[in-house]
Structures are given as C-alpha cells and as structure tokens.
Coordinates of C-alpha atoms in Angstrom, one line a residue:
Chain A
M1440 CA 11.2 -33.2 -53.1
S1441 CA 11.8 -30.1 -54.9
F1442 CA 13.7 -32.5 -57.5
D1443 CA 10.1 -34.3 -58.3
L1444 CA 8.4 -30.9 -58.6
L1445 CA 11.1 -29.5 -60.7
A1446 CA 10.9 -32.9 -62.8
A1447 CA 7.4 -32.4 -62.8
A1448 CA 7.8 -28.8 -64.1
A1449 CA 10.0 -29.4 -66.7
D1450 CA 8.0 -31.8 -68.4
G1451 CA 5.4 -29.2 -68.4
L1452 CA 7.1 -27.0 -69.6
G1453 CA 5.5 -25.7 -72.8
G1454 CA 5.8 -29.5 -73.2
T1455 CA 9.3 -29.7 -74.7
P1456 CA 9.1 -32.2 -76.8
A1457 CA 11.9 -35.4 -76.9
W1458 CA 13.1 -33.6 -80.3
A1459 CA 13.7 -30.0 -79.2
M1460 CA 15.7 -31.3 -76.3
L1461 CA 17.7 -33.3 -79.1
A1462 CA 18.2 -30.1 -81.0
Y1463 CA 19.4 -28.6 -77.9
L1464 CA 21.9 -30.7 -77.4
A1465 CA 22.9 -31.0 -80.8
A1466 CA 23.6 -27.2 -80.9
G1467 CA 25.7 -27.8 -77.8
V1468 CA 27.7 -30.0 -79.2
F1469 CA 28.2 -27.7 -82.1
F1470 CA 29.4 -25.3 -80.0
I1471 CA 32.1 -27.8 -78.9
L1472 CA 33.0 -28.2 -82.2
A1473 CA 33.3 -24.5 -82.6
L1474 CA 35.9 -24.5 -80.2
R1475 CA 37.5 -27.5 -81.1
G1476 CA 38.3 -26.0 -84.9
L1477 CA 40.2 -23.4 -83.1
S1478 CA 42.7 -25.9 -82.5
S1479 CA 44.8 -25.0 -85.8
P1480 CA 43.9 -22.0 -88.1
A1481 CA 43.6 -24.9 -90.8
T1482 CA 40.3 -26.1 -89.1
S1483 CA 39.5 -22.6 -87.4
R1484 CA 37.0 -21.2 -90.0
A1485 CA 34.9 -24.7 -90.4
G1486 CA 34.8 -24.2 -86.5
N1487 CA 33.3 -21.1 -86.9
R1488 CA 30.6 -22.4 -89.2
N1489 CA 30.0 -25.3 -86.7
G1490 CA 29.2 -22.2 -83.7
M1491 CA 26.5 -20.7 -86.5
I1492 CA 24.5 -24.0 -87.4
G1493 CA 24.6 -24.6 -83.8
M1494 CA 23.4 -21.1 -83.2
A1495 CA 20.5 -21.6 -85.7
I1496 CA 19.7 -25.1 -84.4
A1497 CA 18.8 -23.1 -81.1
L1498 CA 17.2 -20.2 -82.7
V1499 CA 14.9 -22.4 -84.9
T1500 CA 14.2 -24.6 -82.5
T1501 CA 13.0 -22.3 -80.0
L1502 CA 10.7 -20.4 -82.3
V1503 CA 8.8 -23.9 -83.5
T1504 CA 8.4 -24.9 -80.4
H1505 CA 6.6 -21.8 -78.2
D1506 CA 3.9 -20.5 -79.9
I1507 CA 4.7 -17.0 -80.8
A1508 CA 2.6 -14.0 -80.6
N1509 CA 4.7 -11.5 -81.8
I1510 CA 6.5 -13.0 -84.4
V1511 CA 6.9 -9.6 -86.2
E1512 CA 8.3 -7.7 -83.2
I1513 CA 10.8 -10.4 -82.7
G1514 CA 11.8 -10.6 -86.2
I1515 CA 12.3 -7.1 -86.2
A1516 CA 14.6 -6.9 -83.2
I1517 CA 16.7 -9.8 -84.6
F1518 CA 17.0 -7.8 -87.9
L1519 CA 17.6 -4.5 -85.7
G1520 CA 20.7 -6.9 -83.9
A1521 CA 21.7 -8.1 -86.8
I1522 CA 22.1 -5.0 -88.9
V1523 CA 24.2 -3.3 -86.0
G1524 CA 26.6 -6.7 -85.0
V1525 CA 27.4 -7.2 -88.6
T1526 CA 28.2 -3.3 -89.7
I1527 CA 30.1 -3.3 -86.4
A1528 CA 32.2 -6.3 -86.9
R1529 CA 33.2 -5.2 -90.2
K1530 CA 34.2 -1.3 -89.7
I1531 CA 35.8 -2.3 -86.5
A1532 CA 39.9 -2.2 -86.8
M1533 CA 41.6 -5.0 -85.4
T1534 CA 43.6 -2.6 -82.8
A1535 CA 40.2 -2.4 -81.4
M1536 CA 39.4 -6.0 -81.0
P1537 CA 39.8 -5.7 -77.1
E1538 CA 37.1 -2.8 -76.7
L1539 CA 35.1 -4.6 -78.8
V1540 CA 34.9 -8.0 -77.3
A1541 CA 34.4 -5.9 -73.5
G1542 CA 31.4 -4.1 -75.3
F1543 CA 30.2 -7.3 -76.7
H1544 CA 30.6 -9.1 -73.3
S1545 CA 28.7 -6.3 -71.9
L1546 CA 25.6 -6.9 -74.1
V1547 CA 26.1 -10.3 -73.2
G1548 CA 25.8 -9.5 -69.5
L1549 CA 23.0 -6.8 -70.0
A1550 CA 20.7 -9.9 -72.2
A1551 CA 21.4 -12.1 -68.8
V1552 CA 19.9 -9.4 -66.3
V1553 CA 16.9 -8.8 -68.5
V1554 CA 16.1 -12.7 -69.3
G1555 CA 16.0 -13.1 -65.6
L1556 CA 14.0 -9.9 -64.5
A1557 CA 11.0 -11.1 -67.6
A1558 CA 11.5 -14.8 -66.1
W1559 CA 10.8 -13.7 -62.4
L1560 CA 7.9 -11.2 -63.9
N1561 CA 6.7 -13.8 -65.9
P1562 CA 7.7 -17.2 -64.4
G1563 CA 4.8 -19.4 -66.2
A1564 CA 6.4 -18.6 -69.8
F1565 CA 9.8 -20.7 -68.4
G1566 CA 8.1 -23.1 -66.6
I1567 CA 9.3 -22.4 -63.4
L1568 CA 6.4 -22.1 -61.3
D1569 CA 5.9 -25.1 -58.5
A1570 CA 1.7 -26.7 -58.0
A1571 CA 1.3 -23.7 -55.8
G1572 CA 2.1 -20.9 -58.7
Q1573 CA 5.1 -20.4 -56.5
I1574 CA 8.2 -19.8 -58.0
L1575 CA 10.6 -23.0 -57.4
V1576 CA 13.2 -22.7 -54.6
V1577 CA 15.7 -23.8 -56.7
S1578 CA 15.1 -21.6 -60.0
R1579 CA 14.6 -18.6 -57.2
I1580 CA 18.6 -19.5 -56.3
E1581 CA 19.3 -19.8 -60.1
L1582 CA 17.3 -16.5 -61.4
G1583 CA 19.3 -14.6 -58.5
L1584 CA 22.6 -15.7 -59.6
G1585 CA 22.5 -15.2 -62.8
I1586 CA 20.5 -11.7 -63.0
A1587 CA 23.7 -11.0 -59.9
I1588 CA 26.4 -12.7 -62.5
G1589 CA 24.9 -11.0 -66.0
A1590 CA 24.7 -7.6 -64.1
I1591 CA 28.8 -7.7 -62.9
T1592 CA 29.8 -8.9 -66.4
F1593 CA 27.6 -6.0 -67.9
S1594 CA 28.7 -3.0 -65.4
G1595 CA 32.5 -4.2 -65.2
S1596 CA 32.5 -4.8 -69.2
V1597 CA 30.9 -1.4 -69.4
I1598 CA 34.3 0.2 -67.3
A1599 CA 36.5 -2.1 -68.9
F1600 CA 35.4 -0.9 -72.2
L1601 CA 35.9 2.7 -71.4
K1602 CA 39.4 2.1 -70.2
L1603 CA 40.2 0.3 -73.5
S1604 CA 39.0 2.3 -75.8
G1605 CA 41.1 5.6 -73.7
R1606 CA 37.4 7.3 -73.0
M1607 CA 38.5 6.6 -69.5
S1608 CA 41.8 6.7 -67.9
G1609 CA 43.6 3.5 -67.7
S1610 CA 45.1 4.2 -64.4
P1611 CA 43.5 2.4 -61.6
I1612 CA 41.5 4.4 -59.2
L1613 CA 41.8 3.6 -56.0
L1614 CA 38.8 4.2 -53.3
P1615 CA 39.6 4.0 -49.4
A1616 CA 38.6 0.8 -47.9
R1617 CA 37.5 -0.6 -51.2
H1618 CA 38.4 -4.3 -50.4
I1619 CA 36.1 -4.1 -47.1
I1620 CA 33.3 -2.2 -49.4
N1621 CA 33.6 -4.7 -52.2
L1622 CA 33.4 -7.8 -50.0
G1623 CA 30.5 -6.2 -48.0
T1624 CA 28.5 -5.6 -51.1
L1625 CA 29.4 -9.3 -52.7
A1626 CA 27.9 -10.7 -49.0
A1627 CA 24.7 -8.6 -49.6
I1628 CA 24.3 -9.9 -52.8
L1629 CA 24.7 -13.1 -51.4
G1630 CA 22.4 -12.8 -48.6
L1631 CA 19.6 -11.1 -50.8
I1632 CA 19.9 -14.2 -52.6
A1633 CA 19.1 -16.5 -50.1
V1634 CA 16.4 -14.3 -48.5
Y1635 CA 14.8 -14.1 -51.9
A1636 CA 15.3 -18.1 -52.2
M1637 CA 13.7 -18.4 -48.8
S1638 CA 10.7 -15.9 -48.8
G1639 CA 7.9 -18.5 -50.2
A1640 CA 5.1 -17.0 -50.0
G1641 CA 6.1 -13.8 -52.0
G1642 CA 5.3 -11.1 -49.7
P1643 CA 5.3 -7.4 -51.7
G1644 CA 8.9 -7.4 -50.5
E1645 CA 9.6 -9.8 -52.6
G1646 CA 10.3 -7.0 -56.0
M1647 CA 12.4 -5.1 -54.0
L1648 CA 14.9 -8.1 -53.4
I1649 CA 15.3 -8.7 -56.8
V1650 CA 15.5 -4.8 -57.6
W1651 CA 18.2 -4.5 -55.1
I1652 CA 19.9 -7.7 -56.3
T1653 CA 20.3 -6.4 -59.7
L1654 CA 21.2 -2.5 -58.7
L1655 CA 23.9 -3.8 -55.5
A1656 CA 25.6 -6.3 -58.9
F1657 CA 25.6 -3.5 -61.0
A1658 CA 27.5 -1.4 -58.3
I1659 CA 30.1 -4.3 -57.4
G1660 CA 31.0 -4.8 -61.4
F1661 CA 31.9 -0.9 -61.3
L1662 CA 33.8 -1.5 -58.5
L1663 CA 35.7 -4.2 -59.1
I1664 CA 37.0 -2.9 -62.0
I1665 CA 38.0 0.4 -61.5
P1666 CA 40.8 -0.4 -59.2
I1667 CA 42.6 -2.2 -62.0
G1668 CA 45.0 -0.6 -64.1
G1669 CA 45.7 -0.3 -68.2
A1670 CA 48.5 -3.3 -67.7
D1671 CA 46.0 -6.3 -66.3
M1672 CA 43.5 -5.6 -68.8
P1673 CA 43.7 -8.6 -71.0
V1674 CA 42.8 -10.3 -67.3
V1675 CA 40.1 -8.6 -66.6
V1676 CA 39.0 -9.1 -70.1
S1677 CA 39.3 -12.8 -69.8
M1678 CA 37.6 -12.5 -66.8
L1679 CA 34.7 -11.3 -67.8
N1680 CA 34.4 -13.7 -70.9
S1681 CA 34.5 -16.1 -68.4
Y1682 CA 31.7 -14.4 -66.2
S1683 CA 29.4 -13.9 -69.6
G1684 CA 29.7 -17.8 -69.6
W1685 CA 28.7 -18.4 -66.3
A1686 CA 25.8 -16.1 -66.6
A1687 CA 24.5 -18.2 -69.4
A1688 CA 24.6 -21.1 -67.7
A1689 CA 22.6 -20.0 -65.1
M1690 CA 19.9 -19.2 -67.1
G1691 CA 20.4 -22.5 -68.9
F1692 CA 19.8 -24.1 -65.6
T1693 CA 16.3 -21.7 -64.6
L1694 CA 15.5 -23.1 -68.3
G1695 CA 16.5 -26.5 -68.1
N1696 CA 18.1 -26.3 -71.4
T1697 CA 21.4 -27.7 -72.5
A1698 CA 22.7 -25.7 -75.3
M1699 CA 22.9 -22.7 -72.4
I1700 CA 24.3 -25.0 -70.3
I1701 CA 27.1 -26.4 -72.3
T1702 CA 27.6 -23.1 -73.8
G1703 CA 27.9 -21.6 -70.7
A1704 CA 30.1 -24.3 -69.1
L1705 CA 32.4 -24.0 -72.3
V1706 CA 32.4 -19.9 -72.2
G1707 CA 33.0 -20.3 -68.5
S1708 CA 36.3 -22.3 -68.7
S1709 CA 37.4 -20.7 -72.0
G1710 CA 37.7 -17.5 -69.9
A1711 CA 39.0 -18.3 -66.8
I1712 CA 41.7 -20.5 -68.5
L1713 CA 42.4 -17.5 -70.6
S1714 CA 43.1 -15.6 -67.1
Y1715 CA 45.3 -18.2 -65.8
I1716 CA 47.2 -17.9 -69.2
M1717 CA 48.1 -14.1 -68.7
C1718 CA 48.6 -14.0 -65.2
K1719 CA 51.0 -16.8 -65.8
A1720 CA 52.6 -15.1 -68.2
M1721 CA 53.0 -11.9 -65.8
N1722 CA 53.8 -13.6 -63.0
R1723 CA 50.9 -12.2 -61.1
S1724 CA 48.4 -14.4 -58.7
F1725 CA 44.8 -14.0 -59.9
I1726 CA 43.8 -12.5 -56.6
S1727 CA 46.6 -9.6 -56.9
V1728 CA 45.0 -8.8 -59.9
I1729 CA 41.5 -8.7 -59.0
A1730 CA 43.2 -6.9 -56.0
G1731 CA 44.1 -4.3 -58.7
G1732 CA 46.1 -1.1 -57.5
F1733 CA 49.0 -2.9 -60.2
G1734 CA 50.8 0.4 -61.8
A1735 CA 49.1 2.7 -59.4
E1736 CA 52.5 3.1 -57.1
D1737 CA 54.9 3.8 -59.5
G1738 CA 55.8 7.0 -57.7
A1739 CA 57.4 5.4 -55.0
G1740 CA 59.3 3.1 -56.6
G1741 CA 60.4 3.8 -60.3
S1742 CA 60.1 7.5 -61.0
G1743 CA 60.9 8.8 -57.3
E1744 CA 64.5 8.8 -57.4
P1745 CA 66.0 10.8 -60.9
R1746 CA 67.2 7.7 -63.0
E1747 CA 71.1 7.9 -63.5
Q1748 CA 71.6 8.8 -67.3
R1749 CA 73.7 6.1 -68.2
P1750 CA 75.2 5.3 -71.9
Y1751 CA 73.9 4.0 -74.8
K1752 CA 74.0 3.4 -78.6
Q1753 CA 71.8 5.1 -81.0
G1754 CA 71.7 4.0 -84.7
S1755 CA 70.4 5.2 -87.8
A1756 CA 68.2 3.4 -90.6
D1757 CA 70.7 2.7 -92.3
D1758 CA 72.6 1.1 -89.9
A1759 CA 70.0 -1.0 -88.9
A1760 CA 69.3 -1.8 -92.8
F1761 CA 73.0 -2.9 -93.1
M1762 CA 73.2 -5.4 -90.4
L1763 CA 69.5 -7.1 -91.2
E1764 CA 70.7 -7.3 -94.6
Q1765 CA 74.0 -9.4 -93.4
A1766 CA 72.4 -11.2 -91.0
E1767 CA 71.4 -14.6 -91.4
K1768 CA 68.5 -15.0 -88.8
V1769 CA 66.7 -12.0 -87.8
I1770 CA 63.6 -12.7 -84.9
V1771 CA 61.3 -9.8 -84.9
I1772 CA 59.6 -8.7 -81.3
P1773 CA 56.7 -7.0 -81.7
G1774 CA 54.7 -5.5 -79.0
Y1775 CA 51.6 -3.1 -78.5
G1776 CA 53.7 0.1 -79.4
M1777 CA 54.0 -1.6 -82.9
A1778 CA 50.1 -1.4 -83.2
V1779 CA 49.8 1.4 -81.6
A1780 CA 52.1 3.3 -84.5
Q1781 CA 50.3 1.0 -87.2
A1782 CA 53.8 -0.4 -88.1
Q1783 CA 53.1 -3.9 -88.8
H1784 CA 51.6 -3.5 -92.6
A1785 CA 55.2 -1.6 -93.0
L1786 CA 57.1 -4.6 -90.7
R1787 CA 56.2 -7.3 -93.0
E1788 CA 57.3 -5.2 -95.9
M1789 CA 60.5 -5.1 -94.4
C1790 CA 60.7 -8.9 -93.6
D1791 CA 59.7 -9.7 -97.4
L1792 CA 62.3 -7.6 -98.2
L1793 CA 64.6 -9.4 -96.1
E1794 CA 63.7 -12.9 -96.8
E1795 CA 64.3 -12.3 -100.6
K1796 CA 67.6 -11.6 -100.2
G1797 CA 67.8 -15.3 -97.9
V1798 CA 67.4 -13.8 -94.2
E1799 CA 65.4 -16.4 -92.1
V1800 CA 62.7 -14.2 -90.7
K1801 CA 60.5 -15.4 -87.3
F1802 CA 58.2 -13.8 -85.1
A1803 CA 58.1 -13.9 -81.7
I1804 CA 55.5 -13.5 -79.9
H1805 CA 54.9 -13.0 -76.2
P1806 CA 51.4 -14.2 -74.2
V1807 CA 50.6 -10.6 -72.9
A1808 CA 51.8 -8.8 -76.0
G1809 CA 49.0 -6.6 -76.7
R1810 CA 45.7 -6.1 -75.2
M1811 CA 44.0 -9.0 -75.1
P1812 CA 45.2 -12.9 -75.7
G1813 CA 46.4 -13.6 -78.8
H1814 CA 45.9 -10.1 -80.0
M1815 CA 49.5 -9.8 -81.9
N1816 CA 48.6 -12.8 -83.4
V1817 CA 45.9 -10.9 -85.0
L1818 CA 47.5 -7.5 -85.6
L1819 CA 50.5 -9.9 -88.0
A1820 CA 47.6 -12.0 -89.3
E1821 CA 46.1 -8.6 -90.7
A1822 CA 49.0 -7.6 -92.1
S1823 CA 49.6 -10.9 -94.2
V1824 CA 52.4 -11.9 -91.9
D1825 CA 52.4 -15.9 -92.3
Y1826 CA 51.4 -17.9 -89.1
D1827 CA 53.7 -20.5 -89.7
K1828 CA 56.7 -17.6 -88.9
V1829 CA 55.1 -16.9 -85.8
F1830 CA 56.3 -18.6 -82.7
E1831 CA 55.2 -18.5 -78.9
L1832 CA 57.3 -17.5 -75.9
E1833 CA 58.4 -20.8 -74.8
D1834 CA 58.8 -22.3 -78.5
I1835 CA 61.1 -19.5 -79.7
N1836 CA 63.4 -18.5 -76.9
S1837 CA 66.3 -21.1 -77.1
E1838 CA 66.6 -19.4 -80.4
F1839 CA 67.8 -15.9 -79.7
A1840 CA 71.1 -17.9 -78.9
T1841 CA 71.5 -18.5 -82.5
A1842 CA 69.9 -15.2 -83.7
D1843 CA 72.1 -12.7 -85.7
V1844 CA 69.5 -9.8 -84.6
A1845 CA 66.8 -9.6 -82.4
F1846 CA 64.7 -6.8 -84.1
I1847 CA 62.1 -5.4 -81.0
I1848 CA 59.7 -3.2 -82.1
G1849 CA 56.8 -1.5 -79.6
A1850 CA 57.6 -4.1 -76.6
N1851 CA 59.5 -3.5 -73.6
D1852 CA 58.9 -5.3 -70.2
V1853 CA 58.6 -8.4 -71.9
V1854 CA 62.2 -8.7 -72.8
N1855 CA 63.4 -6.7 -69.5
P1856 CA 66.0 -9.0 -68.1
A1857 CA 65.4 -7.5 -64.9
A1858 CA 62.5 -9.9 -64.5
K1859 CA 65.4 -13.1 -64.2
T1860 CA 67.5 -11.5 -61.9
D1861 CA 66.3 -8.3 -59.8
K1862 CA 63.9 -9.7 -56.9
S1863 CA 62.6 -6.1 -56.3
S1864 CA 61.4 -5.6 -59.9
P1865 CA 57.9 -5.7 -60.4
I1866 CA 57.8 -8.0 -62.8
Y1867 CA 60.6 -10.0 -61.5
G1868 CA 59.7 -13.6 -62.5
M1869 CA 58.0 -12.7 -65.6
P1870 CA 58.8 -15.3 -68.2
V1871 CA 60.9 -12.9 -70.7
F1872 CA 62.3 -13.0 -73.9
D1873 CA 66.2 -13.8 -73.5
V1874 CA 67.3 -11.1 -76.4
D1875 CA 70.8 -10.3 -74.7
K1876 CA 71.7 -13.8 -75.9
A1877 CA 71.4 -12.6 -79.7
K1878 CA 74.4 -11.2 -81.5
Q1879 CA 72.7 -8.0 -82.2
V1880 CA 70.0 -5.8 -81.1
F1881 CA 67.8 -3.3 -82.3
F1882 CA 65.1 -1.5 -80.2
I1883 CA 63.0 0.5 -82.0
K1884 CA 61.7 3.1 -79.5
R1885 CA 60.0 6.7 -79.3
S1886 CA 62.5 8.2 -76.8
M1887 CA 64.7 6.9 -74.2
G1888 CA 62.0 8.9 -71.8
G1889 CA 59.3 6.5 -71.8
V1890 CA 59.6 3.3 -69.6
G1891 CA 57.1 0.0 -70.4
Y1892 CA 53.9 -0.5 -68.1
A1893 CA 55.5 -1.7 -65.3
G1894 CA 57.4 1.5 -65.2
V1895 CA 61.4 0.1 -64.9
D1896 CA 63.8 0.7 -66.5
N1897 CA 65.4 -1.8 -69.4
D1898 CA 69.4 -3.0 -69.2
V1899 CA 68.4 -4.1 -72.8
F1900 CA 68.7 -0.6 -74.0
Y1901 CA 72.1 -0.6 -72.4
M1902 CA 73.9 -3.5 -73.4
D1903 CA 77.0 -3.6 -76.0
Q1904 CA 75.1 -5.3 -78.8
T1905 CA 72.1 -3.1 -78.8
V1906 CA 71.8 -0.2 -80.8
M1907 CA 68.6 2.2 -80.2
L1908 CA 66.7 3.5 -82.9
L1909 CA 64.6 6.3 -81.4
S1910 CA 62.0 7.3 -83.8
D1911 CA 58.4 6.3 -84.7
A1912 CA 58.3 2.7 -85.4
K1913 CA 56.1 3.3 -88.5
K1914 CA 58.6 5.9 -90.0
M1915 CA 61.5 4.2 -88.5
V1916 CA 60.8 0.9 -90.5
E1917 CA 59.5 2.6 -93.8
E1918 CA 62.9 3.9 -93.7
I1919 CA 64.2 0.6 -93.4
V1920 CA 63.0 -0.6 -96.3
K1921 CA 63.7 2.3 -98.5
A1922 CA 67.1 1.7 -97.1
L1923 CA 66.7 -2.4 -97.9
D1924 CA 65.6 -1.5 -101.4
Chain B
M340 CA 14.6 -32.3 -66.9
D341 CA 15.7 -32.5 -63.0
F342 CA 18.2 -30.6 -61.5
I343 CA 20.9 -33.5 -61.3
S344 CA 20.8 -34.5 -65.0
I345 CA 20.9 -30.9 -65.8
L346 CA 23.9 -30.5 -63.2
S347 CA 25.3 -33.3 -64.8
I348 CA 25.6 -31.9 -68.0
F349 CA 26.8 -29.0 -66.8
V350 CA 29.6 -30.3 -65.0
L351 CA 30.9 -32.6 -67.9
A352 CA 30.5 -29.8 -70.1
C353 CA 33.0 -27.8 -67.8
F354 CA 35.6 -30.7 -68.3
V355 CA 34.9 -31.0 -72.2
G356 CA 35.7 -27.1 -72.0
Y357 CA 38.9 -27.3 -70.1
Y358 CA 40.4 -29.7 -72.5
V359 CA 38.8 -28.1 -75.6
V360 CA 40.4 -24.6 -74.5
W361 CA 43.7 -25.8 -73.9
S362 CA 44.1 -27.3 -77.3
V363 CA 43.5 -24.2 -78.7
T364 CA 46.4 -22.6 -80.1
P365 CA 47.4 -19.3 -78.5
A366 CA 48.0 -17.6 -81.7
L367 CA 43.6 -18.1 -81.6
H368 CA 43.2 -16.8 -78.6
T369 CA 41.5 -13.7 -79.6
P370 CA 39.1 -15.4 -82.2
L371 CA 38.4 -17.6 -79.4
M372 CA 37.0 -14.9 -77.3
A373 CA 35.1 -13.6 -80.1
V374 CA 33.2 -16.7 -80.9
T375 CA 32.5 -17.6 -77.1
N376 CA 31.3 -14.3 -77.1
A377 CA 28.7 -15.0 -79.8
I378 CA 28.3 -18.7 -78.5
S379 CA 27.2 -17.7 -75.1
S380 CA 24.3 -15.4 -76.8
V381 CA 22.8 -18.5 -77.1
I382 CA 21.1 -16.9 -73.9
I383 CA 19.0 -15.1 -76.8
V384 CA 16.8 -18.8 -76.5
G385 CA 15.8 -16.9 -72.9
A386 CA 14.8 -13.8 -74.6
L387 CA 12.8 -15.0 -77.0
I388 CA 10.6 -17.3 -74.6
A389 CA 9.8 -14.1 -72.8
A390 CA 9.2 -12.2 -75.9
A391 CA 7.0 -14.6 -77.3
E392 CA 4.5 -14.7 -74.3
S393 CA 2.3 -10.9 -74.7
T394 CA 0.6 -12.1 -71.1
D395 CA 3.2 -9.7 -69.0
P396 CA 3.8 -7.1 -71.8
M397 CA 6.9 -5.9 -69.4
A398 CA 8.6 -9.4 -69.3
K399 CA 7.7 -8.7 -73.2
Y400 CA 9.3 -5.5 -73.7
L401 CA 12.4 -7.1 -71.9
G402 CA 12.4 -10.2 -73.9
L403 CA 12.4 -8.0 -76.7
A404 CA 15.4 -6.1 -75.6
G405 CA 17.2 -8.8 -74.6
V406 CA 16.6 -10.2 -78.4
V407 CA 18.2 -7.2 -79.7
M408 CA 21.2 -7.1 -77.7
A409 CA 21.9 -10.9 -78.3
S410 CA 21.5 -10.7 -81.8
I411 CA 23.6 -7.5 -82.0
N412 CA 26.2 -10.3 -80.5
I413 CA 25.5 -13.3 -82.2
F414 CA 25.7 -11.7 -85.9
G415 CA 28.5 -9.1 -85.0
G416 CA 30.6 -12.2 -83.2
F417 CA 30.3 -14.6 -85.8
A418 CA 31.1 -11.9 -88.4
V419 CA 34.4 -10.5 -86.4
T420 CA 35.6 -13.9 -86.0
Q421 CA 35.0 -15.0 -89.1
R422 CA 37.4 -11.6 -90.6
M423 CA 39.9 -12.5 -88.3
L424 CA 39.9 -16.2 -89.2
A425 CA 40.4 -15.0 -93.2
M426 CA 43.4 -13.5 -92.5
Y427 CA 45.2 -16.2 -91.1
K428 CA 46.7 -17.6 -94.5
K429 CA 49.4 -19.7 -95.2
K430 CA 52.3 -18.7 -97.6
E431 CA 50.5 -17.9 -101.1
K432 CA 53.6 -15.3 -102.2
K433 CA 51.7 -12.5 -102.9
Q434 CA 53.2 -9.3 -104.5

C-alpha cells in the first residue's frame, strides 16, 4: 500500500522529531490567530504579530532540524529578501496596494514552482522516495499539482500586476476560440500530471513531462487573465490570492508539513471567500468573471447610440459648502476616483470642519469601491478618518432616507439606480446605494462625458435634488474647505 | 505522517479558514490579503530544505532563489500589513 510507504517515508523524513512536528503545528495555530485578529481593527495589530511569531517558529524549526550545508548562502538569501521586502513595504503608496499584492502573489507562485522543481531534482532531500528509489506516486501528483498551481499563480499575477499598475491596458484582450484553447490547455496539464504519476520507472521522458507541465501552466495563467477587464480586477486579485494558498498547500502535502497545509487551507479559503464577496457585490457569477470580456462589448450598448443630452444642475463649491453646513447628517460615498485624484486628505479636512459645525458625517463604502477588497477603507484610514464613521453598504443603506446630503466623490456605478430598475443594464442586480432617497445629492465628477466602468449612464445626474460639481475631486473639495472656513 | 492524517488536517483547516475569514471585518479585507500573502510564504520551509542540501547544485540554487522570493514576501507582507493596520485608529482628536 502506498499509504504504508508514505508513512515509512515520513518517519525517515530526515527523522523529523516529534517536537518539530509540534512546532509546525504551533506555527499553523499562530497563523489562524493572525487571521482571527483581523475581526476588528483593535485586535488586528496583535494578530499581525501572531503571524510573525508563527513564521519565526516555522523558519527556526526548519533550520534547526536540517543539516544546513550552506548556512551563509541561506543567510544572504534571507537578508536580501528582507531588505527588498521591507523597502517596498515602506515606500509603496496606499493607492498602489492592489498591484503590490498582485506582485507578492506572483512571488509566492514562483516560489512554489522552484520548490516543486527542486523537490523533483533532489527528492531524497524531501523524503519522498519509495524503497526502490523512485518518487512516490502520491508525491508525484502533489508535485505536479503544486508546480502547475504555482505557475498559474505566477503568470496570472504578473498580468494582473501589469494591468493594475497601468503598464498594460485594462481592457480585455479576447483571443478567438479562447474558451477552447483554455480548456484544452487545462486538460493537457491534468493529463500530463496523470502520465507523470503513472510513469513509474522514471524513463528519459520524465524530465520533459515536468518541463511541459510548468510551461503549459505558465501559459494558462497568462491566457486566463488577459481577457479579464479592469472592472473585474478585484475578483482576479482575490482569486490569485486563493491560488497562492492552494499552491502552498500542495507543497505542504509533499513535505508532510502541517504549518504549510494549515496556511495553504487558510489562504485558499480566504481568497475564495473574498472572490465570492466581490462577485456578489457586482451581481456577477464567478464563471462569467473567469470567462472574461466584461466591458469589451461597450460599443454595442452604451456608446453605440449617441447619448441624449439631458438637463442637469451644476453647482459651485460655495453652493455645496452652504448646503453642507446647513445639513444635520451627511453621508459621503467615496469611490476609486477619489483615490486617483488623491482627494482623501482634503475630504477628511472637509468632514472635520463639518463636524466642528455640528454636522453628523458618515462614510458609506461599497464592497467593490477601489481596486481590491477593502481598498477604500485603507485609503480613508490613511487620511486618518475614524473607522467608527465608516460603514458598509448593508449597514448604512437604510440611512439615506434620513440624510440631508449624499456627497458622492469619485464613485458612479455604485449609486446608479439602473441596477435596481433597468433589466437591460449591464449592472442590473448589483446592490447600490439608495442616494435618491437623500434630500440633496452632490456629485463630484470631472465632466459629464465619462461614465463608470460599466459604461452606462446614471439617472442620479439628472434628479431634481442632484447638483453636479464638475471639477477635479481634490480641487473641488479644497474649494469647499476654503468656503467652509 | 500518512496521507490520511495530512488530508484530515487539510480538510479541517479549510473549515477553520472558512469561519475565521467570514468573521474578518470588511474594512480589513486589504490587510487580510496582505497578511495571507505573508503567511503563504511559509513555503520558504520547502525552499530552505532544498537550499540546505549540496548534493544537487541545481536544486540548491532553485532553493536559494525560492528563499529570496519567499523572504521578500514574508518581510514585505508583514511590514506592509503592519503599516496599514497602524492607520486604523479611533478618535484621538488631532489638530
């Protein structure tokens, strides 16, 4: 039985002592506590420290239980990585967090690939040989899957990084017959892994199998992400987060390492849940996001027919300041446009002034605001907005009826009532803010020309109670601040 | 450890992950992604094992490359999470 063989191999796994097994388990528990801490901002910092403790335990245990032949080289490698990592973490702008996370994901993916290749080249070091000196069948499957998932994570994240950082156009790139190509490639990868697992004798073709699995997986990661448009990037980043977890878990199976398996399962479920939340917030199915192409067929619907000119009211910063001062309750709806204009600090100043004048100010955040889950919250936190004033969609939506002013800055699709009423709209069914229930709406927008990601017109522009503030978001808010002073 | 034990740990950890992640407040979803990134670099354990052995130079250098990549992620991931979490403050009336 292969299970018995595996058990025998595990005992001989460099003779991993019992205390080391327990240490890896402890590391896994610390990782669970790290995520648990994130249930509230107050406990989150302790959670992050738990994560660091877990990682330190895993690292030290590995170094102590193995005969390290190249401690100097390893020390240099860790030191190099630490310098680069900490430098990036210190310098990165909070607006660039999505591409940073995508970049980090690509590193996890590539690390999984190189570890898998190293295990295949030197299986003895990983304790995955059977009595006859062959790599175990189970280990072959785990290795093949680990390398494939790692490679998909790597190339997919590189594309996501390029799209998010604007180095590559965010619009979908659609290859003809892409679904057939993608499914064919996936089937080929799985087929090759099966052949590799069965090729017992380790003939000369075996090396080529692993190389092909790796190359095809790199290709499929690339092919999967290029047809996905900018609006769906939050889902893609979450999905790649999930993949990086599964890659770590697959390697954990190969090594029989509990810390890696627990972490992989945690990260895998975390990414999957975030993808689910993002899809639900856009009323898109996961399959349709993965199939890609959203936002590509705009030409047919949105801009095909010339948009009629409808009357709207335009106001000035002074008008806005006057109305805001008079209000009892103001709800601010920030969107990615606010972050692009770097208006968050001016916005916080405006809200501070209003609060000094006795106005109640709340922030309403849509799950898909920003370019990744929770991005807008980080940007507001950076501008020192008190997190007690920041609310999620379902918690605040009923309050618009009692709000005097809804102040929309850099958001668009998330306040579009077409999502509730117009079945033909591409955003139909997406949960949106009921800003039409507020007594007065201020809508900061660069011009009347541009429309949101989804490329649809917004009835909120033309409502009686809406005043359009057409300007750069930062400039407009700064002018309002001046008028309030 | 035999395959079934490993699989049991994996399946149970998936459930733990499911419940723990749902309890994460949406306001902290970006730090969640950053910290999961850091912890998934525990894959450095595999890279260290490969790098520690000199029997196969190719495997050793692949391992060392893995150690560099995973270290960037570990140190960068925890540092950027810490930086973000430090910004989530309650009212302390400044200015």
